[in-house]
């Protein structure tokens, strides 16, 4: 296999706390699928912690880990969002948002202290998270005539593939997700069936 078709993410929301010189850093880690979802979470956290001094965050998205964003939210540049992101990178996680909420304790920590605090708050949040491995799948729509129903269903069962959004009539269709590494072999089997067409929809 010439490409990687798995990625690591977290199963559910988790949190952890780090304290330094009176300041409290609360780390929240969330599994997310897109930036819109992340923005809604940030909005909710700000409303839950209105008296916090900072809501710093980092986001990493997509199975190939290519999309990332971070924000220092008023902390000195490079002392908050980047350490949070670097912790996600070192744990090789994606489709994850981490927000660290800071309550200032009255003593300045300095640049090294801030970097350490945001890194440790993120580490604590991820430490209590369950890390899971997911496969990179392509979603296909399969169109077929009604008399090919048994053939298509047998193939799906043989390959342990899900049936999504089925529509059965004289002309039938359904969607399924196929792991990247298995696409060629499964599409080859489908092509051998008469009156069956597979159409690529998206990668998920």
mmCIF file with all atom_site columns, N, CA and C in Angstrom, residues 7-10 30-32 60-67 88 91-97:
data_model
loop_
_atom_site.group_PDB
_atom_site.id
_atom_site.type_symbol
_atom_site.label_atom_id
_atom_site.label_alt_id
_atom_site.label_comp_id
_atom_site.label_asym_id
_atom_site.label_entity_id
_atom_site.label_seq_id
_atom_site.pdbx_PDB_ins_code
_atom_site.Cartn_x
_atom_site.Cartn_y
_atom_site.Cartn_z
_atom_site.occupancy
_atom_site.B_iso_or_equiv
_atom_site.pdbx_formal_charge
_atom_site.auth_seq_id
_atom_site.auth_comp_id
_atom_site.auth_asym_id
_atom_site.auth_atom_id
_atom_site.pdbx_PDB_model_num
ATOM 1  N N  . UNK A 1 7  ? -6.033  7.108  10.543 1.00 0.00 ? 7  UNK A N  1
ATOM 2  C CA . UNK A 1 7  ? -5.610  8.289  11.296 1.00 0.00 ? 7  UNK A CA 1
ATOM 3  C C  . UNK A 1 7  ? -6.085  8.148  12.732 1.00 0.00 ? 7  UNK A C  1
ATOM 4  N N  . UNK A 1 8  ? -5.440  8.898  13.630 1.00 0.00 ? 8  UNK A N  1
ATOM 5  C CA . UNK A 1 8  ? -5.785  8.843  15.046 1.00 0.00 ? 8  UNK A CA 1
ATOM 6  C C  . UNK A 1 8  ? -6.562  10.093 15.453 1.00 0.00 ? 8  UNK A C  1
ATOM 7  N N  . UNK A 1 9  ? -7.604  9.893  16.245 1.00 0.00 ? 9  UNK A N  1
ATOM 8  C CA . UNK A 1 9  ? -8.378  10.999 16.792 1.00 0.00 ? 9  UNK A CA 1
ATOM 9  C C  . UNK A 1 9  ? -8.797  10.607 18.201 1.00 0.00 ? 9  UNK A C  1
ATOM 10 N N  . UNK A 1 10 ? -9.711  11.382 18.806 1.00 0.00 ? 10 UNK A N  1
ATOM 11 C CA . UNK A 1 10 ? -10.186 11.017 20.143 1.00 0.00 ? 10 UNK A CA 1
ATOM 12 C C  . UNK A 1 10 ? -11.664 10.637 20.071 1.00 0.00 ? 10 UNK A C  1
ATOM 13 N N  . UNK A 1 30 ? -11.816 18.165 22.060 1.00 0.00 ? 30 UNK A N  1
ATOM 14 C CA . UNK A 1 30 ? -13.067 17.762 21.412 1.00 0.00 ? 30 UNK A CA 1
ATOM 15 C C  . UNK A 1 30 ? -12.778 17.055 20.089 1.00 0.00 ? 30 UNK A C  1
ATOM 16 N N  . UNK A 1 31 ? -13.469 15.941 19.807 1.00 0.00 ? 31 UNK A N  1
ATOM 17 C CA . UNK A 1 31 ? -13.424 15.388 18.447 1.00 0.00 ? 31 UNK A CA 1
ATOM 18 C C  . UNK A 1 31 ? -14.314 16.249 17.553 1.00 0.00 ? 31 UNK A C  1
ATOM 19 N N  . UNK A 1 32 ? -13.819 16.709 16.417 1.00 0.00 ? 32 UNK A N  1
ATOM 20 C CA . UNK A 1 32 ? -14.605 17.551 15.509 1.00 0.00 ? 32 UNK A CA 1
ATOM 21 C C  . UNK A 1 32 ? -14.395 17.083 14.069 1.00 0.00 ? 32 UNK A C  1
ATOM 22 N N  . UNK A 1 60 ? -6.874  20.840 14.400 1.00 0.00 ? 60 UNK A N  1
ATOM 23 C CA . UNK A 1 60 ? -6.252  20.068 13.315 1.00 0.00 ? 60 UNK A CA 1
ATOM 24 C C  . UNK A 1 60 ? -7.332  19.217 12.667 1.00 0.00 ? 60 UNK A C  1
ATOM 25 N N  . UNK A 1 61 ? -7.400  19.269 11.339 1.00 0.00 ? 61 UNK A N  1
ATOM 26 C CA . UNK A 1 61 ? -8.478  18.607 10.608 1.00 0.00 ? 61 UNK A CA 1
ATOM 27 C C  . UNK A 1 61 ? -7.956  17.793 9.436  1.00 0.00 ? 61 UNK A C  1
ATOM 28 N N  . UNK A 1 62 ? -8.810  16.883 8.981  1.00 0.00 ? 62 UNK A N  1
ATOM 29 C CA . UNK A 1 62 ? -8.684  16.035 7.793  1.00 0.00 ? 62 UNK A CA 1
ATOM 30 C C  . UNK A 1 62 ? -7.812  14.811 8.059  1.00 0.00 ? 62 UNK A C  1
ATOM 31 N N  . UNK A 1 63 ? -8.181  13.692 7.446  1.00 0.00 ? 63 UNK A N  1
ATOM 32 C CA . UNK A 1 63 ? -7.427  12.454 7.657  1.00 0.00 ? 63 UNK A CA 1
ATOM 33 C C  . UNK A 1 63 ? -5.948  12.563 7.278  1.00 0.00 ? 63 UNK A C  1
ATOM 34 N N  . UNK A 1 64 ? -5.617  13.431 6.302  1.00 0.00 ? 64 UNK A N  1
ATOM 35 C CA . UNK A 1 64 ? -4.196  13.576 5.945  1.00 0.00 ? 64 UNK A CA 1
ATOM 36 C C  . UNK A 1 64 ? -3.491  14.613 6.815  1.00 0.00 ? 64 UNK A C  1
ATOM 37 N N  . UNK A 1 65 ? -4.228  15.131 7.836  1.00 0.00 ? 65 UNK A N  1
ATOM 38 C CA . UNK A 1 65 ? -3.658  16.021 8.851  1.00 0.00 ? 65 UNK A CA 1
ATOM 39 C C  . UNK A 1 65 ? -3.150  17.347 8.279  1.00 0.00 ? 65 UNK A C  1
ATOM 40 N N  . UNK A 1 66 ? -3.680  17.754 7.134  1.00 0.00 ? 66 UNK A N  1
ATOM 41 C CA . UNK A 1 66 ? -3.111  18.893 6.410  1.00 0.00 ? 66 UNK A CA 1
ATOM 42 C C  . UNK A 1 66 ? -3.692  20.249 6.811  1.00 0.00 ? 66 UNK A C  1
ATOM 43 N N  . UNK A 1 67 ? -4.819  20.259 7.530  1.00 0.00 ? 67 UNK A N  1
ATOM 44 C CA . UNK A 1 67 ? -5.478  21.523 7.868  1.00 0.00 ? 67 UNK A CA 1
ATOM 45 C C  . UNK A 1 67 ? -5.279  21.811 9.352  1.00 0.00 ? 67 UNK A C  1
ATOM 46 N N  . UNK A 1 88 ? -0.771  18.519 19.787 1.00 0.00 ? 88 UNK A N  1
ATOM 47 C CA . UNK A 1 88 ? -1.589  17.683 18.888 1.00 0.00 ? 88 UNK A CA 1
ATOM 48 C C  . UNK A 1 88 ? -0.695  16.975 17.864 1.00 0.00 ? 88 UNK A C  1
ATOM 49 N N  . UNK A 1 91 ? 1.285   14.116 19.341 1.00 0.00 ? 91 UNK A N  1
ATOM 50 C CA . UNK A 1 91 ? 0.431   12.953 19.602 1.00 0.00 ? 91 UNK A CA 1
ATOM 51 C C  . UNK A 1 91 ? -0.166  12.365 18.327 1.00 0.00 ? 91 UNK A C  1
ATOM 52 N N  . UNK A 1 92 ? 0.155   12.986 17.181 1.00 0.00 ? 92 UNK A N  1
ATOM 53 C CA . UNK A 1 92 ? -0.311  12.534 15.860 1.00 0.00 ? 92 UNK A CA 1
ATOM 54 C C  . UNK A 1 92 ? -1.837  12.419 15.798 1.00 0.00 ? 92 UNK A C  1
ATOM 55 N N  . UNK A 1 93 ? -2.523  13.448 16.342 1.00 0.00 ? 93 UNK A N  1
ATOM 56 C CA . UNK A 1 93 ? -3.981  13.445 16.350 1.00 0.00 ? 93 UNK A CA 1
ATOM 57 C C  . UNK A 1 93 ? -4.535  14.410 15.318 1.00 0.00 ? 93 UNK A C  1
ATOM 58 N N  . UNK A 1 94 ? -5.667  14.068 14.753 1.00 0.00 ? 94 UNK A N  1
ATOM 59 C CA . UNK A 1 94 ? -6.351  14.979 13.833 1.00 0.00 ? 94 UNK A CA 1
ATOM 60 C C  . UNK A 1 94 ? -7.855  14.911 14.087 1.00 0.00 ? 94 UNK A C  1
ATOM 61 N N  . UNK A 1 95 ? -8.595  15.836 13.434 1.00 0.00 ? 95 UNK A N  1
ATOM 62 C CA . UNK A 1 95 ? -10.023 16.006 13.716 1.00 0.00 ? 95 UNK A CA 1
ATOM 63 C C  . UNK A 1 95 ? -10.252 16.253 15.207 1.00 0.00 ? 95 UNK A C  1
ATOM 64 N N  . UNK A 1 96 ? -9.396  17.118 15.754 1.00 0.00 ? 96 UNK A N  1
ATOM 65 C CA . UNK A 1 96 ? -9.433  17.447 17.181 1.00 0.00 ? 96 UNK A CA 1
ATOM 66 C C  . UNK A 1 96 ? -9.301  18.960 17.367 1.00 0.00 ? 96 UNK A C  1
ATOM 67 N N  . UNK A 1 97 ? -10.126 19.498 18.239 1.00 0.00 ? 97 UNK A N  1
ATOM 68 C CA . UNK A 1 97 ? -10.006 20.881 18.703 1.00 0.00 ? 97 UNK A CA 1
ATOM 69 C C  . UNK A 1 97 ? -9.618  20.851 20.170 1.00 0.00 ? 97 UNK A C  1
#
